[in-house]
Coordinates of C-alpha atoms in Angstrom, one line a residue:
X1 CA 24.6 -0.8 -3.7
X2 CA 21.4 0.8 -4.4
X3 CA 20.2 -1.5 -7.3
X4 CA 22.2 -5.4 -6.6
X5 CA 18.8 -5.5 -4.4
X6 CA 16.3 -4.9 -7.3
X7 CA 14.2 -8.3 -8.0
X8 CA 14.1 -10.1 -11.8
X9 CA 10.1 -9.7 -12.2
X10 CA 10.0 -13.4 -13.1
X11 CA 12.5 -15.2 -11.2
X12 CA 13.3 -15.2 -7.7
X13 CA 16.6 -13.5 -7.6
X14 CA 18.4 -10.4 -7.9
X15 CA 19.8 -8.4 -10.8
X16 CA 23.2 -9.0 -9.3
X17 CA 22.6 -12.5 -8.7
X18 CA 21.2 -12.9 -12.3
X19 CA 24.6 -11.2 -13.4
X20 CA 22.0 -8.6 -15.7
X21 CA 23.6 -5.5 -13.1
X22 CA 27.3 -5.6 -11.7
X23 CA 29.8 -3.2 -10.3
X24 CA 31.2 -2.6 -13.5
X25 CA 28.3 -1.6 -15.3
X26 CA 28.1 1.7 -13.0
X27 CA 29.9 4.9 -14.3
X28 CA 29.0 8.2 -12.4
X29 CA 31.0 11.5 -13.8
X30 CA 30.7 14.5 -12.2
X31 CA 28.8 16.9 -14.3
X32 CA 28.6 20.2 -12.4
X33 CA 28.7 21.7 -8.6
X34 CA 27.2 19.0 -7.2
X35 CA 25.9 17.3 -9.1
X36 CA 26.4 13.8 -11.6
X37 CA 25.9 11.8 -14.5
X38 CA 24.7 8.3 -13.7
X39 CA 25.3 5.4 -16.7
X40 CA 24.0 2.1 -16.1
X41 CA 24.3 -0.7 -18.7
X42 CA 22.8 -3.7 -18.0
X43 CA 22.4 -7.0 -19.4
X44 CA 19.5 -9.1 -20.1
X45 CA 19.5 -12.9 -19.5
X46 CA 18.9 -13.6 -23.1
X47 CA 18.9 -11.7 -26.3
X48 CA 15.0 -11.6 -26.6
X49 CA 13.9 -10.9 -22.9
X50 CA 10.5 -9.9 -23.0
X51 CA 11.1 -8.1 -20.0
X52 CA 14.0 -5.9 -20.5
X53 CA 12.1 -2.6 -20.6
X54 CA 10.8 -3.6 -17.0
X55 CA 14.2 -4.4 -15.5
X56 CA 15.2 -0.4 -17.0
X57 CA 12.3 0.5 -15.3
X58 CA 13.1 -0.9 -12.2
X59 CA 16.4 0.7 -12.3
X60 CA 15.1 3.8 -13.2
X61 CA 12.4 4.1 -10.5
X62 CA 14.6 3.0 -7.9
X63 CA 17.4 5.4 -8.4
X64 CA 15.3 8.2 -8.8
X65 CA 14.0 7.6 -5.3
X66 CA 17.4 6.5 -3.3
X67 CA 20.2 9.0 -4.9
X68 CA 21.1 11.3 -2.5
X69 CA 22.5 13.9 -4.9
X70 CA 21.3 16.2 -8.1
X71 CA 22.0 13.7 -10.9
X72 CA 21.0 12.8 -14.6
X73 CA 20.4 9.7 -15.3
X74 CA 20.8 7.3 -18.2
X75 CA 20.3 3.9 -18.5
X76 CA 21.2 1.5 -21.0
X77 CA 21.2 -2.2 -22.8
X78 CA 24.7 -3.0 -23.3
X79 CA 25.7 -2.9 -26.7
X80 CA 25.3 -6.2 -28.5
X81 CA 23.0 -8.3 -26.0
X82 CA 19.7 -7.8 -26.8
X83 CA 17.5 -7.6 -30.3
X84 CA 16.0 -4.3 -29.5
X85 CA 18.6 -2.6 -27.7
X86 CA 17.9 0.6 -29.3
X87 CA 14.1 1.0 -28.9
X88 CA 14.3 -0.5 -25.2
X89 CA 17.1 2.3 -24.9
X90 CA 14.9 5.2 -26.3
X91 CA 12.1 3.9 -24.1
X92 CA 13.6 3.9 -20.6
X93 CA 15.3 6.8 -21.0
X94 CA 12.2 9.2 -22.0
X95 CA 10.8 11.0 -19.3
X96 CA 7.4 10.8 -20.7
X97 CA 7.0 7.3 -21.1
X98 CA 8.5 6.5 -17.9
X99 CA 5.9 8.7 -16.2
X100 CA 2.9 7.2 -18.6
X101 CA 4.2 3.4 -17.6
X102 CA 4.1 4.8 -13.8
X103 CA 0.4 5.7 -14.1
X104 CA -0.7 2.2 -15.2
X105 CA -1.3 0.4 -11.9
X106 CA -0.7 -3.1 -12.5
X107 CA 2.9 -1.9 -13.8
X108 CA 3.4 0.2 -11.0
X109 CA 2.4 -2.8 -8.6
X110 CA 5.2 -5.2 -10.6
X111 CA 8.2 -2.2 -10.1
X112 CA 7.1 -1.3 -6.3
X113 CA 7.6 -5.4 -5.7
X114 CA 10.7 -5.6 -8.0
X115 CA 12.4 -2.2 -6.2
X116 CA 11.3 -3.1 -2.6
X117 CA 14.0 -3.5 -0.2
X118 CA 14.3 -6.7 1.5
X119 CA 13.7 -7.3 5.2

């Protein structure tokens, strides 16, 4: 529920309406006392989207903020659907980098539209 409301930063519609996040592309696994392991595979429109690492970001930002539990976090092109899958994959999930894509303001501006919850 937390991320079918995340915008595509080109088109008008959601990740769930775009079909690039579903319901089955969600896998939480208890890890410890309270608190979980969080998978998310998602799916690009096309093999060469420009945008993936965005749309990880996006993802990323946004359930950092809304989880209400102690979780890990791990996000992830699905195998087989995108031509850099494994850089993208290194990239989003590197604490570093996220913060250091954070700082730059016109990137920031791009995710705090894309994550925004609609009226």
């Amino acid at each position: 529920d937390i991320i079918r409301t995340i915008r595509d930063p080109e088109k008008p519609n959601t990740l769930e309406e775009l079909e690039v996040v579903t319901e089955s592309c969600v896998e939480v696994q208890e890890i410890g006392e309270d608190e979980y392991l969080v998978v998310i595979r998602f799916t690009p429109t096309v093999p060469h989207c420009s945008l993936a690492t965005l749309i990880g970001l996006c993802l990323r930002i946004k359930l950092q903020r809304c989880l209400p539990f102690r979780h890990k976090l791990e996000i992830y092109i699905s195998e087989g659907t995108h031509s850099t899958e494994e850089d993208i994959n290194k990239q989003i999930n590197d604490k570093e980098r996220v913060a250091a894509a954070m700082e730059n303001p016109n990137l920031r501006e791009i995710v705090e539209q894309c994550v925004m919850e609609p009226d």
